[in-house]
Each structure stands twice: as structure tokens, then as C-alpha cells.
Amino acid sequence: MDNRVVITGLGVCAPNGTTIDEFSDAIKKGLSGVHHQPDLEALNFSCQIAGKPSLNEERISQYFTPLELRNLNSSGIIYGVIAGLDAWKDAGLTIGNNDEPDWDSGTIFGAGTSGIDKFRWAINKIDALEIKKLGSSVVIQTMASGVSAFISGKLGLGNQVSTNSSACATGTESILLAYERIKTGQATRMLAGSTSDSGPYIWGGFDAMKVCTFKHNHDPQKGSRPMSTTASGFVPGSGAGALVLESLESAVQRKAKIYAEVCGGHINSGGQRGLGSMTAPNPTAVQRCIRAALKNAGIKASEIDVINGHLTATTKDALEIENWKTALQLPADEFPYINSLKGMVGHCIAASGSIECVASVLELAEGFIFPNINCEDLSPEISTLIDAKCIPQTVICKPFNTLAKASFGFGDINACVIFKKYTHE
Amino acid sequence: MNKEEIIDTLKTIIELYSEEATALAHIDENTDFIHDLKINSANLVDIVLDIEEKFNIEIDNDSMAKMLTVKATTEIIAQKLDAHAG
């Protein structure tokens, strides 16, 4: 029989909070973590604002040995390890120096790229004919799976240890991959999550594509404007989110706190056919993904209380709302609440899905719907599709049962997961 | 620089790579980096880089391959320092 899968631990390293308490408080208050970045200005970026987790050396040194810290130049690994280990501890699990690996626990921790600053340093050394100076720290920090390798070593994981990569759908996909592994009985516990580096070398490509806003360099906190009439491109972000997924049986047995249940979901692609392309979503695929997620989770459209959208603050926001509307086929006055975390943290690329899932699970567990910031001038394209009251601008404190979260990525790929409040039986 | 001085300097480099407090406290010529100090073999290249920097010498691949014990390492460092001085 399939295992039911629940969430027993959360960790986050987000631009507006690097602990669960801080992050939960920030998203209720609608606090932005977007700031002006002097390095982006110095390098003539069009968009000179970004979301970056704020960490000091003392905090970082709690998670890494002095030897690891010595040549550590991979912000994504730092964010991922902090979020991952915090989630593990939050789940009440111990980090011991046991000789035997924990055969029943694994991780799927996604990334778009790893240690891009380290990579740059290594490339410069090689070109300067100093190959020998690379030492042993380049491969482990620049291999895509660096983050899952670091986490696994710290936790002694003995089940599947892997890094998935599916652009901006990475984080949501990691949860579904981990969910499947537990559901089918191949693991008892999986740390799911994703991470994304900070800095000019990860954000530069997006800046050059002109998909980031260049209109808010002087008012950074107003820059990320999902669903707004004045949305003018996304604000790049970074960080990591992590969730401990566990079989219900194991969670109950060890009397763990249960945040929510993962009921299922779906992952698909639009094949870059029809209206889909490398960078644009095929609406048919998005709608199918949402409908298949509901079916897989055994949930009716009318049961969804809250949607956590992908909603990046580009011209595609209205198309996303239209896709949700078409997929759910609900009367206008029954459309769920919908929100986007990107107004507060920007678009955290490969980490967006996991950070947003952490926010979603907190909403379900604590009974609130975080506010959409920077969309006081709601786009008329959106308000003709759904009632403005579906897009809360101030926090709503009320318990609810079901949340749908979707993420969409370059390559025309989609992931949608359904979370449900867990009522202790 | 005499042998004792080289070993003392070497010790300050190696400390970062080993968590074997007792073995570190008793480093002598016969100490083996991997067996006694439990140093991850991948880190041997980093130790060599640190030695190059600290002693201002260059270590070739053949010498590097021999640097598995304090004795061998000290001899190679002394040799390179002599060559340097000469």
C-alpha cells in the first residue's frame, strides 16, 4: 500500500528571513527582502536590485567546519546547507556522528548551477596557467550536486542523494520527487529543497535578456510587482528552501510535529510546441499540469482554498491567472485566493519553488494567507479574469485546508503540488 | 631552517586538515597523514599548496606523490629549500 507523506520540518534561507520564525513573521507583515546591490550597479546592470539572504560569518560557521569554510565560495551551497540542516533539526531529527549511514533517509536538493563564483575563480586560474592552484575544493563546489553532497555528508544520509535541475520549477519538482520516493516505500524520510546562488554571474544572463525590471533601482522594495499594472519584469533573487518529507507512519511513530500533508501533484512539459517555447509556457501544458495534479492528489478544484502562484511580475502574470482559471473551471466568485511571494523576495530562480513551498506550508500550518505586496494597482488584465478580492493585499488570518502551488520554468516545464492541512487523527 | 623548525611549521599547516587531536599532539617524523591523522586523501593536494606558499618553494608532481608522511615531506621541503638557497 502507498505511504501517506507529511511534512515534519522546515528550513529557509530567504532574502527576507533566514530562520523559519523570521521568515514567517516577514511574510505575514509583507516585508520585502529586495535591496539595492552596489556590485550590480558597478557592473552596469540594467537591474541593480536583488533579493539576497542576509547571513553573517558567525551564523555560517555554525554549519561548516573551519576547513570547509577556508575556500568556500559557493553561496548556493551555504544557503542550501543552512536551510537543509535547519529543516532537519526542526523535524526533531538528530545530526549525529554515527558510523552507520541512515539508510532510510535521503535528499533531493535541486540547483540550477553551483558555485558560480568558485567556477569563475577556477577558470581565471586555469587561464593564468595556474591549474595546480585549484586545490581540491573546486569540483565539490561547482558540481551541480554539490549542495546535496554537502548536506548528505553532514546528515549521514544513506538513501538516494541527488540534485534535480529544472530551471524555475526545480524546487517544486524536488518535493514531488521526494514525495514519490516515500510514497512508493523506497525511503522513509527525504529532505526536499533547492538552492540558488547570489550575484552578478548568476543574474547577468537574465539582465541581458531584459526580463528583469530596470525601473526601480532607486526604490528597490517597490521593484518586484507581481500582478501589478506597473509590473516591468522580475527582480532576481537567491536563497534556499528545505522541507523534511516523511511517511505518516514514521512521523506518528516518533510523535513528530506535522505541518501539512503532501497529497500529490504533477510534473510535465509543453514540449516547446504550440505557444510554448524555450522561454514561454505552452498554456495547454500548464492547464494539464494543474488538472493532473488535482487528479493525482484526489482533490476537486472547488476544494482549493489558496493558490501560491509562480507569478514573477512579467507580462505573463495575466496568462498564468487565465491558465489557473481555465484549468480549475470554477465560477468567478468561487476562485480561490491567490498570492505570489515574489513581491517580497524577488524571483529566487532555482530556489523559488522551495522557498515558496515553505511559505505555503507555513500558511497552511499557522492558518494565514500572506499579502501580495506591490500590486495596489492590480492589472486590469487580471481583474477582468478574477475578482480583486481573490488577491489579498493585507494578511488574512484564517485556517484553511488545501493549497495548490505551481512553478514554471524555462524549457517549457511545469510542476504543481497539492498540500493539505493535516488534522491529527 | 633545521628539521625541527620545518616540522613545527608543517604542524601549523596540517592542523586544519585533521580532527585527530591526540595524533596531532604527538606528531613526529613517523606520522602518516592518512593512517595516523585520518586526513582525507583529497586534501593532500591542498596541504602541498599550503606548503608551497608557506615555505616559498615549488613542489613537482613526483615529489608530491611521495609526501604521505612527515618524514618524506620534511625531506622534500629541506631539499627544495636547499636548492632555492643554492
Short mmCIF file of C-alpha atoms in Angstrom, two decimals:
data_model
loop_
_atom_site.label_atom_id
_atom_site.label_comp_id
_atom_site.label_asym_id
_atom_site.label_seq_id
_atom_site.Cartn_x
_atom_site.Cartn_y
_atom_site.Cartn_z
CA MET A 1 0.00 0.00 0.00
CA ASP A 2 1.19 3.52 -0.74
CA ASN A 3 2.53 5.57 2.14
CA ARG A 4 0.89 8.86 3.05
CA VAL A 5 3.52 11.61 3.09
CA VAL A 6 3.68 14.51 5.53
CA ILE A 7 5.96 17.48 6.15
CA THR A 8 7.68 17.44 9.54
CA GLY A 9 10.44 20.01 9.20
CA LEU A 10 11.06 23.36 7.50
CA GLY A 11 14.15 25.44 6.88
CA VAL A 12 14.67 28.57 4.84
CA CYS A 13 17.35 30.98 3.80
CA ALA A 14 15.35 33.72 2.08
CA PRO A 15 16.05 37.37 1.27
CA ASN A 16 13.52 38.41 3.94
CA GLY A 17 14.34 35.85 6.61
CA THR A 18 16.96 33.19 7.29
CA THR A 19 15.15 31.33 10.06
CA ILE A 20 11.61 29.96 9.97
CA ASP A 21 10.47 32.36 12.70
CA GLU A 22 11.95 35.40 10.98
CA PHE A 23 10.58 34.34 7.57
CA SER A 24 7.11 33.54 8.90
CA ASP A 25 6.93 36.93 10.58
CA ALA A 26 8.20 38.72 7.44
CA ILE A 27 5.70 37.13 5.06
CA LYS A 28 2.77 37.92 7.37
CA LYS A 29 3.86 41.54 7.51
CA GLY A 30 4.64 41.74 3.79
CA LEU A 31 8.28 42.68 4.42
CA SER A 32 10.47 42.94 1.35
CA GLY A 33 13.96 41.45 1.19
CA VAL A 34 14.85 43.27 -2.02
CA HIS A 35 17.74 45.72 -1.79
CA HIS A 36 19.97 47.82 -3.99
CA GLN A 37 23.15 45.87 -4.93
CA PRO A 38 26.26 48.05 -5.35
CA ASP A 39 28.08 45.30 -7.27
CA LEU A 40 25.33 45.18 -9.90
CA GLU A 41 25.47 48.97 -10.26
CA ALA A 42 29.26 48.92 -10.59
CA LEU A 43 28.95 46.32 -13.37
CA ASN A 44 26.41 48.42 -15.31
CA PHE A 45 23.49 46.07 -14.83
CA SER A 46 20.14 47.39 -16.03
CA CYS A 47 18.54 45.91 -12.92
CA GLN A 48 20.59 46.90 -9.88
CA ILE A 49 18.29 45.48 -7.22
CA ALA A 50 18.02 41.89 -5.99
CA GLY A 51 16.96 39.63 -3.16
CA LYS A 52 19.81 38.08 -1.18
CA PRO A 53 19.70 36.32 2.20
CA SER A 54 21.46 38.22 4.94
CA LEU A 55 23.93 35.97 6.80
CA ASN A 56 26.90 36.82 8.97
CA GLU A 57 30.08 34.77 9.35
CA GLU A 58 29.16 33.63 12.82
CA ARG A 59 25.93 32.05 11.57
CA ILE A 60 27.66 30.38 8.62
CA SER A 61 30.39 28.96 10.88
CA GLN A 62 27.75 27.02 12.82
CA TYR A 63 27.13 24.84 9.75
CA PHE A 64 30.61 24.32 8.27
CA THR A 65 33.98 23.16 9.63
CA PRO A 66 36.92 25.61 9.53
CA LEU A 67 38.43 23.50 6.73
CA GLU A 68 35.24 23.66 4.66
CA LEU A 69 34.96 27.39 5.24
CA ARG A 70 38.50 28.05 4.12
CA ASN A 71 37.92 28.03 0.38
CA LEU A 72 34.13 28.11 0.38
CA ASN A 73 32.92 30.38 -2.39
CA SER A 74 29.54 28.95 -3.30
CA SER A 75 26.66 30.96 -1.90
CA GLY A 76 24.18 28.34 -3.11
CA ILE A 77 25.85 25.62 -1.04
CA ILE A 78 25.87 27.90 2.01
CA TYR A 79 22.14 28.68 1.65
CA GLY A 80 21.23 25.06 0.93
CA VAL A 81 23.18 23.62 3.85
CA ILE A 82 21.73 26.18 6.28
CA ALA A 83 18.14 25.62 5.12
CA GLY A 84 18.62 21.84 4.92
CA LEU A 85 20.19 21.38 8.35
CA ASP A 86 17.66 23.75 9.93
CA ALA A 87 14.80 21.72 8.44
CA TRP A 88 16.35 18.51 9.76
CA LYS A 89 16.66 19.96 13.28
CA ASP A 90 13.16 21.46 13.05
CA ALA A 91 11.85 17.96 12.35
CA GLY A 92 13.35 16.86 15.65
CA LEU A 93 15.94 14.71 13.91
CA THR A 94 19.45 14.49 15.24
CA ILE A 95 22.68 15.18 13.43
CA GLY A 96 24.99 12.61 14.94
CA ASN A 97 28.41 11.28 14.13
CA ASN A 98 27.04 7.78 13.82
CA ASP A 99 29.24 5.35 11.89
CA GLU A 100 26.31 3.78 10.07
CA PRO A 101 24.55 5.86 7.38
CA ASP A 102 20.83 6.47 7.85
CA TRP A 103 19.71 4.05 5.13
CA ASP A 104 16.09 5.18 5.22
CA SER A 105 16.76 8.90 4.72
CA GLY A 106 17.88 10.70 1.57
CA THR A 107 17.70 14.05 -0.16
CA ILE A 108 16.62 15.55 -3.44
CA PHE A 109 18.13 19.02 -3.26
CA GLY A 110 17.93 20.93 -6.51
CA ALA A 111 20.08 23.65 -8.04
CA GLY A 112 20.32 25.50 -11.35
CA THR A 113 24.08 25.79 -11.22
CA SER A 114 26.54 25.50 -8.37
CA GLY A 115 29.28 27.75 -7.01
CA ILE A 116 29.33 30.15 -9.91
CA ASP A 117 31.83 32.45 -8.12
CA LYS A 118 34.06 29.47 -7.43
CA PHE A 119 33.79 28.47 -11.08
CA ARG A 120 34.81 31.95 -12.20
CA TRP A 121 37.82 31.88 -9.86
CA ALA A 122 38.86 28.44 -11.18
CA ILE A 123 38.52 29.49 -14.81
CA ASN A 124 40.67 32.55 -14.20
CA LYS A 125 43.35 30.40 -12.50
CA ILE A 126 43.37 27.94 -15.40
CA ASP A 127 43.66 30.70 -17.98
CA ALA A 128 46.51 32.23 -15.96
CA LEU A 129 48.35 28.86 -16.24
CA GLU A 130 47.89 28.16 -12.54
CA ILE A 131 45.91 24.94 -12.81
CA LYS A 132 47.75 23.46 -9.84
CA LYS A 133 46.48 26.21 -7.52
CA LEU A 134 42.91 24.95 -7.86
CA GLY A 135 43.37 22.55 -4.97
CA SER A 136 40.67 20.08 -4.04
CA SER A 137 37.76 22.45 -3.41
CA VAL A 138 36.71 23.32 -6.97
CA VAL A 139 34.95 20.14 -8.04
CA ILE A 140 32.88 19.68 -4.89
CA GLN A 141 31.65 23.25 -5.02
CA THR A 142 30.99 23.52 -8.74
CA MET A 143 29.46 20.12 -9.46
CA ALA A 144 25.70 20.60 -9.78
CA SER A 145 25.13 18.10 -6.98
CA GLY A 146 27.50 19.93 -4.62
CA VAL A 147 24.66 21.04 -2.37
CA SER A 148 23.15 17.59 -1.92
CA ALA A 149 26.62 16.10 -1.39
CA PHE A 150 27.43 18.62 1.37
CA ILE A 151 24.06 18.08 3.07
CA SER A 152 24.24 14.32 2.84
CA GLY A 153 27.70 14.23 4.40
CA LYS A 154 26.57 16.35 7.32
CA LEU A 155 23.45 14.26 7.95
CA GLY A 156 24.90 10.85 7.09
CA LEU A 157 22.15 10.08 4.59
CA GLY A 158 22.17 6.56 3.21
CA ASN A 159 19.20 6.61 0.85
CA GLN A 160 19.01 8.42 -2.53
CA VAL A 161 21.14 11.58 -2.59
CA SER A 162 20.58 13.62 -5.72
CA THR A 163 20.23 17.10 -7.19
CA ASN A 164 17.43 17.80 -9.63
CA SER A 165 17.54 20.69 -12.07
CA SER A 166 14.55 22.04 -13.94
CA ALA A 167 15.06 25.81 -14.07
CA CYS A 168 12.50 27.74 -12.03
CA ALA A 169 10.43 24.60 -11.40
CA THR A 170 13.36 22.93 -9.59
CA GLY A 171 12.17 23.50 -6.02
CA THR A 172 8.61 22.31 -6.55
CA GLU A 173 9.87 19.36 -8.55
CA SER A 174 12.24 18.33 -5.73
CA ILE A 175 9.27 17.98 -3.38
CA LEU A 176 7.36 15.82 -5.83
CA LEU A 177 10.38 13.59 -6.47
CA ALA A 178 10.93 13.16 -2.73
CA TYR A 179 7.19 12.53 -2.25
CA GLU A 180 7.21 9.72 -4.82
CA ARG A 181 10.19 8.07 -3.17
CA ILE A 182 8.43 7.90 0.20
CA LYS A 183 5.00 7.12 -1.22
CA THR A 184 6.38 4.07 -3.01
CA GLY A 185 8.17 2.88 0.12
CA GLN A 186 11.72 3.36 -1.13
CA ALA A 187 12.58 5.83 1.63
CA THR A 188 11.09 6.81 4.98
CA ARG A 189 12.35 10.36 5.03
CA MET A 190 13.58 12.72 2.32
CA LEU A 191 14.94 16.21 2.64
CA ALA A 192 13.49 18.09 -0.34
CA GLY A 193 14.60 21.54 -1.35
CA SER A 194 16.54 23.70 -3.74
CA THR A 195 19.08 26.48 -3.77
CA SER A 196 20.24 29.31 -6.00
CA ASP A 197 23.50 31.30 -5.94
CA SER A 198 23.59 35.07 -5.50
CA GLY A 199 25.48 37.61 -7.52
CA PRO A 200 26.20 39.15 -10.89
CA TYR A 201 27.39 35.97 -12.58
CA ILE A 202 24.13 34.13 -11.96
CA TRP A 203 21.84 37.09 -12.62
CA GLY A 204 23.73 38.60 -15.57
CA GLY A 205 22.16 36.38 -18.23
CA PHE A 206 18.67 37.38 -17.13
CA ASP A 207 19.63 41.05 -17.09
CA ALA A 208 20.87 40.77 -20.67
CA MET A 209 17.62 39.08 -21.72
CA LYS A 210 15.78 42.19 -20.45
CA VAL A 211 13.43 40.10 -18.35
CA CYS A 212 14.36 41.97 -15.14
CA THR A 213 12.96 45.36 -14.17
CA PHE A 214 15.21 48.38 -14.65
CA LYS A 215 12.68 50.90 -13.36
CA HIS A 216 13.16 50.53 -9.62
CA ASN A 217 16.86 50.94 -8.96
CA HIS A 218 16.03 53.79 -6.58
CA ASP A 219 13.07 52.17 -4.81
CA PRO A 220 14.12 48.52 -4.53
CA GLN A 221 11.32 47.38 -2.24
CA LYS A 222 8.73 48.52 -4.81
CA GLY A 223 10.53 46.77 -7.65
CA SER A 224 9.01 43.29 -7.56
CA ARG A 225 5.39 43.81 -8.61
CA PRO A 226 3.58 40.57 -9.48
CA MET A 227 0.07 41.14 -10.90
CA SER A 228 0.51 44.91 -10.92
CA THR A 229 -0.36 47.22 -13.84
CA THR A 230 3.17 48.60 -13.50
CA ALA A 231 4.92 45.21 -13.35
CA SER A 232 8.01 45.66 -15.50
CA GLY A 233 10.00 42.47 -15.17
CA PHE A 234 11.17 40.29 -12.33
CA VAL A 235 13.68 41.13 -9.62
CA PRO A 236 16.40 38.47 -9.34
CA GLY A 237 16.63 36.66 -6.04
CA SER A 238 18.54 33.86 -4.35
CA GLY A 239 18.48 31.61 -1.31
CA ALA A 240 17.20 28.16 -0.42
CA GLY A 241 14.17 26.41 0.99
CA ALA A 242 14.05 22.94 2.57
CA LEU A 243 11.30 20.60 3.72
CA VAL A 244 11.56 17.28 5.51
CA LEU A 245 9.10 14.85 3.94
CA GLU A 246 8.33 11.72 5.88
CA SER A 247 5.94 8.80 5.81
CA LEU A 248 2.94 9.48 8.00
CA GLU A 249 3.62 6.24 9.80
CA SER A 250 7.14 7.30 10.76
CA ALA A 251 6.02 10.80 11.76
CA VAL A 252 3.28 9.47 14.02
CA GLN A 253 5.55 6.83 15.48
CA ARG A 254 8.13 9.34 16.59
CA LYS A 255 5.47 11.86 17.61
CA ALA A 256 6.83 14.50 15.22
CA LYS A 257 5.04 17.78 14.66
CA ILE A 258 3.22 17.61 11.32
CA TYR A 259 2.97 20.84 9.31
CA ALA A 260 0.92 19.53 6.40
CA GLU A 261 0.34 16.58 4.13
CA VAL A 262 1.66 16.32 0.58
CA CYS A 263 -1.35 14.93 -1.29
CA GLY A 264 0.27 14.62 -4.70
CA GLY A 265 0.96 16.65 -7.78
CA HIS A 266 2.16 16.52 -11.34
CA ILE A 267 5.18 17.43 -13.46
CA ASN A 268 5.01 17.92 -17.24
CA SER A 269 6.31 19.88 -20.20
CA GLY A 270 4.74 21.78 -23.06
CA GLY A 271 7.37 20.35 -25.38
CA GLN A 272 8.05 23.84 -26.75
CA ARG A 273 5.17 23.24 -29.14
CA GLY A 274 2.12 25.38 -29.84
CA LEU A 275 2.52 28.63 -27.87
CA GLY A 276 5.32 27.08 -25.83
CA SER A 277 8.97 27.87 -26.47
CA MET A 278 12.28 27.75 -24.63
CA THR A 279 11.13 30.73 -22.56
CA ALA A 280 7.33 30.85 -22.91
CA PRO A 281 4.91 28.37 -21.38
CA ASN A 282 2.56 26.31 -23.50
CA PRO A 283 -0.80 27.16 -21.82
CA THR A 284 -2.27 23.76 -22.65
CA ALA A 285 0.57 22.09 -20.76
CA VAL A 286 0.17 24.40 -17.75
CA GLN A 287 -3.54 23.65 -17.57
CA ARG A 288 -2.98 19.92 -17.94
CA CYS A 289 -0.34 20.02 -15.22
CA ILE A 290 -2.73 21.70 -12.77
CA ARG A 291 -5.60 19.34 -13.60
CA ALA A 292 -3.38 16.27 -13.40
CA ALA A 293 -2.05 17.44 -10.03
CA LEU A 294 -5.59 17.67 -8.66
CA LYS A 295 -6.44 14.25 -10.01
CA ASN A 296 -3.27 12.73 -8.62
CA ALA A 297 -3.98 14.27 -5.23
CA GLY A 298 -7.62 13.21 -5.29
CA ILE A 299 -8.81 16.80 -4.81
CA LYS A 300 -11.64 18.66 -6.55
CA ALA A 301 -10.98 22.15 -7.93
CA SER A 302 -13.61 23.54 -5.57
CA GLU A 303 -11.63 22.29 -2.57
CA ILE A 304 -8.64 24.56 -3.27
CA ASP A 305 -8.64 27.46 -0.82
CA VAL A 306 -5.38 29.12 -1.77
CA ILE A 307 -3.12 29.13 -4.83
CA ASN A 308 0.52 30.03 -4.46
CA GLY A 309 1.34 31.12 -7.98
CA HIS A 310 4.54 31.33 -9.96
CA LEU A 311 3.67 34.98 -10.83
CA THR A 312 7.03 36.60 -11.49
CA ALA A 313 5.97 40.19 -12.29
CA THR A 314 6.31 39.97 -16.04
CA THR A 315 3.63 40.34 -18.70
CA LYS A 316 2.99 36.59 -18.33
CA ASP A 317 1.22 37.01 -14.97
CA ALA A 318 -2.19 37.51 -16.60
CA LEU A 319 -1.63 34.43 -18.76
CA GLU A 320 -0.88 32.40 -15.63
CA ILE A 321 -4.12 33.55 -13.97
CA GLU A 322 -6.00 32.66 -17.13
CA ASN A 323 -4.41 29.21 -17.09
CA TRP A 324 -5.45 28.63 -13.48
CA LYS A 325 -8.96 29.81 -14.33
CA THR A 326 -9.26 27.56 -17.36
CA ALA A 327 -7.77 24.59 -15.51
CA LEU A 328 -9.98 24.90 -12.44
CA GLN A 329 -13.23 25.75 -14.28
CA LEU A 330 -14.68 27.47 -11.23
CA PRO A 331 -17.37 30.18 -11.24
CA ALA A 332 -15.83 33.67 -10.91
CA ASP A 333 -17.00 34.09 -7.30
CA GLU A 334 -15.52 30.76 -6.24
CA PHE A 335 -12.00 31.34 -7.45
CA PRO A 336 -9.52 30.68 -4.60
CA TYR A 337 -7.25 33.26 -3.01
CA ILE A 338 -4.02 33.62 -4.97
CA ASN A 339 -0.72 35.10 -3.89
CA SER A 340 2.87 35.46 -5.03
CA LEU A 341 5.83 35.51 -2.68
CA LYS A 342 7.97 37.11 -5.38
CA GLY A 343 6.67 40.57 -4.44
CA MET A 344 8.69 40.22 -1.23
CA VAL A 345 11.76 38.18 -2.21
CA GLY A 346 12.03 38.56 -5.98
CA HIS A 347 12.41 35.56 -8.24
CA CYS A 348 14.80 33.18 -6.49
CA ILE A 349 15.29 31.19 -9.72
CA ALA A 350 16.08 27.54 -8.87
CA ALA A 351 15.23 28.22 -5.22
CA SER A 352 11.92 29.95 -5.93
CA GLY A 353 9.80 26.79 -5.78
CA SER A 354 11.20 25.53 -2.49
CA ILE A 355 11.15 28.90 -0.70
CA GLU A 356 7.59 29.44 -1.91
CA CYS A 357 6.59 25.94 -0.78
CA VAL A 358 7.99 26.69 2.69
CA ALA A 359 5.81 29.84 2.73
CA SER A 360 2.80 27.82 1.54
CA VAL A 361 3.24 25.16 4.22
CA LEU A 362 3.58 27.84 6.91
CA GLU A 363 0.32 29.40 5.71
CA LEU A 364 -1.47 26.07 6.00
CA ALA A 365 0.05 25.15 9.35
CA GLU A 366 -0.41 28.54 11.01
CA GLY A 367 -3.69 29.49 9.29
CA PHE A 368 -2.92 32.68 7.37
CA ILE A 369 -2.69 33.93 3.80
CA PHE A 370 0.26 36.26 3.24
CA PRO A 371 -0.39 39.56 1.48
CA ASN A 372 0.53 40.35 -2.12
CA ILE A 373 2.71 43.41 -1.94
CA ASN A 374 3.24 45.96 -4.71
CA CYS A 375 0.03 45.22 -6.59
CA GLU A 376 -2.12 48.04 -5.23
CA ASP A 377 -2.54 48.93 -8.92
CA LEU A 378 -3.84 45.49 -9.88
CA SER A 379 -3.51 44.80 -13.59
CA PRO A 380 -6.87 45.24 -15.36
CA GLU A 381 -5.97 42.21 -17.47
CA ILE A 382 -6.12 40.22 -14.24
CA SER A 383 -9.12 41.91 -12.61
CA THR A 384 -11.23 41.09 -15.65
CA LEU A 385 -10.35 37.42 -15.14
CA ILE A 386 -10.86 37.07 -11.39
CA ASP A 387 -12.36 39.14 -8.59
CA ALA A 388 -9.87 41.53 -6.95
CA LYS A 389 -10.80 40.11 -3.54
CA CYS A 390 -9.04 36.87 -4.53
CA ILE A 391 -5.75 38.78 -4.43
CA PRO A 392 -5.34 39.87 -0.78
CA GLN A 393 -3.20 42.94 -0.19
CA THR A 394 -3.18 42.56 3.57
CA VAL A 395 -2.64 39.40 5.56
CA ILE A 396 -5.73 37.24 6.13
CA CYS A 397 -5.65 35.23 9.32
CA LYS A 398 -7.87 32.23 8.97
CA PRO A 399 -7.42 28.49 8.94
CA PHE A 400 -7.87 26.76 5.58
CA ASN A 401 -7.42 23.23 4.26
CA THR A 402 -5.96 22.99 0.79
CA LEU A 403 -3.28 24.86 -1.15
CA ALA A 404 -2.07 24.39 -4.72
CA LYS A 405 1.45 25.52 -5.58
CA ALA A 406 2.81 25.66 -9.11
CA SER A 407 6.15 26.62 -10.59
CA PHE A 408 7.01 27.03 -14.25
CA GLY A 409 10.44 27.09 -15.83
CA PHE A 410 12.50 27.79 -18.93
CA GLY A 411 12.37 24.81 -21.24
CA ASP A 412 8.56 24.96 -21.06
CA ILE A 413 8.33 22.83 -17.92
CA ASN A 414 5.74 22.80 -15.15
CA ALA A 415 5.32 21.41 -11.66
CA CYS A 416 2.26 21.59 -9.41
CA VAL A 417 1.98 20.20 -5.87
CA ILE A 418 -1.05 19.98 -3.59
CA PHE A 419 -0.64 20.48 0.17
CA LYS A 420 -3.36 19.80 2.69
CA LYS A 421 -3.68 20.70 6.33
CA TYR A 422 -3.07 17.66 8.47
CA THR A 423 -5.68 17.10 11.13
CA HIS A 424 -4.30 14.95 13.86
CA GLU A 425 -6.37 11.82 13.92
CA MET B 1 65.76 26.15 8.59
CA ASN B 2 66.53 22.94 10.51
CA LYS B 3 64.41 19.81 10.61
CA GLU B 4 62.65 20.70 13.87
CA GLU B 5 61.68 24.11 12.56
CA ILE B 6 60.29 22.57 9.38
CA ILE B 7 58.22 20.07 11.39
CA ASP B 8 56.86 22.83 13.61
CA THR B 9 55.78 24.89 10.62
CA LEU B 10 54.37 21.80 8.93
CA LYS B 11 52.33 21.12 12.04
CA THR B 12 50.61 24.51 11.85
CA ILE B 13 49.60 23.71 8.26
CA ILE B 14 48.37 20.20 8.95
CA GLU B 15 46.24 21.05 11.98
CA LEU B 16 43.41 22.38 9.81
CA TYR B 17 43.09 19.10 7.94
CA SER B 18 42.89 16.65 10.84
CA GLU B 19 40.46 16.17 13.66
CA GLU B 20 42.67 13.64 15.44
CA ALA B 21 43.67 15.77 18.43
CA THR B 22 45.83 13.11 20.09
CA ALA B 23 47.73 12.21 16.93
CA LEU B 24 48.23 15.91 16.18
CA ALA B 25 49.68 16.48 19.64
CA HIS B 26 52.22 13.71 19.04
CA ILE B 27 53.35 14.49 15.55
CA ASP B 28 56.82 13.17 14.81
CA GLU B 29 58.79 12.02 11.79
CA ASN B 30 56.89 8.73 11.59
CA THR B 31 53.42 10.27 11.48
CA ASP B 32 51.47 9.18 8.41
CA PHE B 33 49.00 11.74 7.09
CA ILE B 34 46.30 9.28 6.10
CA HIS B 35 46.71 6.46 8.62
CA ASP B 36 47.55 8.43 11.75
CA LEU B 37 45.97 11.83 11.12
CA LYS B 38 42.99 10.47 9.12
CA ILE B 39 43.39 13.23 6.57
CA ASN B 40 41.09 12.92 3.56
CA SER B 41 43.35 11.96 0.67
CA ALA B 42 41.71 14.63 -1.49
CA ASN B 43 43.17 17.23 0.87
CA LEU B 44 46.78 16.17 0.29
CA VAL B 45 46.94 18.49 -2.71
CA ASP B 46 45.76 21.37 -0.52
CA ILE B 47 48.47 20.64 2.05
CA VAL B 48 51.06 20.78 -0.72
CA LEU B 49 49.68 24.14 -1.89
CA ASP B 50 49.91 25.46 1.67
CA ILE B 51 53.49 24.18 1.97
CA GLU B 52 54.46 25.90 -1.28
CA GLU B 53 53.06 29.15 -0.03
CA LYS B 54 54.44 28.94 3.48
CA PHE B 55 57.98 27.89 2.51
CA ASN B 56 58.01 29.79 -0.76
CA ILE B 57 59.03 26.72 -2.75
CA GLU B 58 57.63 24.81 -5.71
CA ILE B 59 56.82 21.13 -5.48
CA ASP B 60 56.76 18.99 -8.62
CA ASN B 61 54.29 16.14 -9.21
CA ASP B 62 56.84 13.40 -8.45
CA SER B 63 57.75 14.90 -5.08
CA MET B 64 54.09 15.49 -4.31
CA ALA B 65 53.30 11.81 -4.77
CA LYS B 66 55.81 10.95 -2.04
CA MET B 67 54.51 13.39 0.54
CA LEU B 68 52.46 10.98 2.63
CA THR B 69 54.39 11.12 5.90
CA VAL B 70 56.01 13.84 7.97
CA LYS B 71 59.42 12.32 7.28
CA ALA B 72 59.11 12.30 3.49
CA THR B 73 57.51 15.73 3.46
CA THR B 74 60.18 17.26 5.68
CA GLU B 75 62.93 15.82 3.50
CA ILE B 76 61.38 17.20 0.33
CA ILE B 77 60.88 20.62 1.90
CA ALA B 78 64.51 20.67 3.11
CA GLN B 79 65.72 19.63 -0.34
CA LYS B 80 63.71 22.35 -2.09
CA LEU B 81 64.82 24.96 0.43
CA ASP B 82 68.45 23.99 -0.18
CA ALA B 83 68.02 24.13 -3.94
CA HIS B 84 66.39 27.51 -3.51
CA ALA B 85 69.23 28.80 -1.35
CA GLY B 86 71.83 27.41 -3.73
#
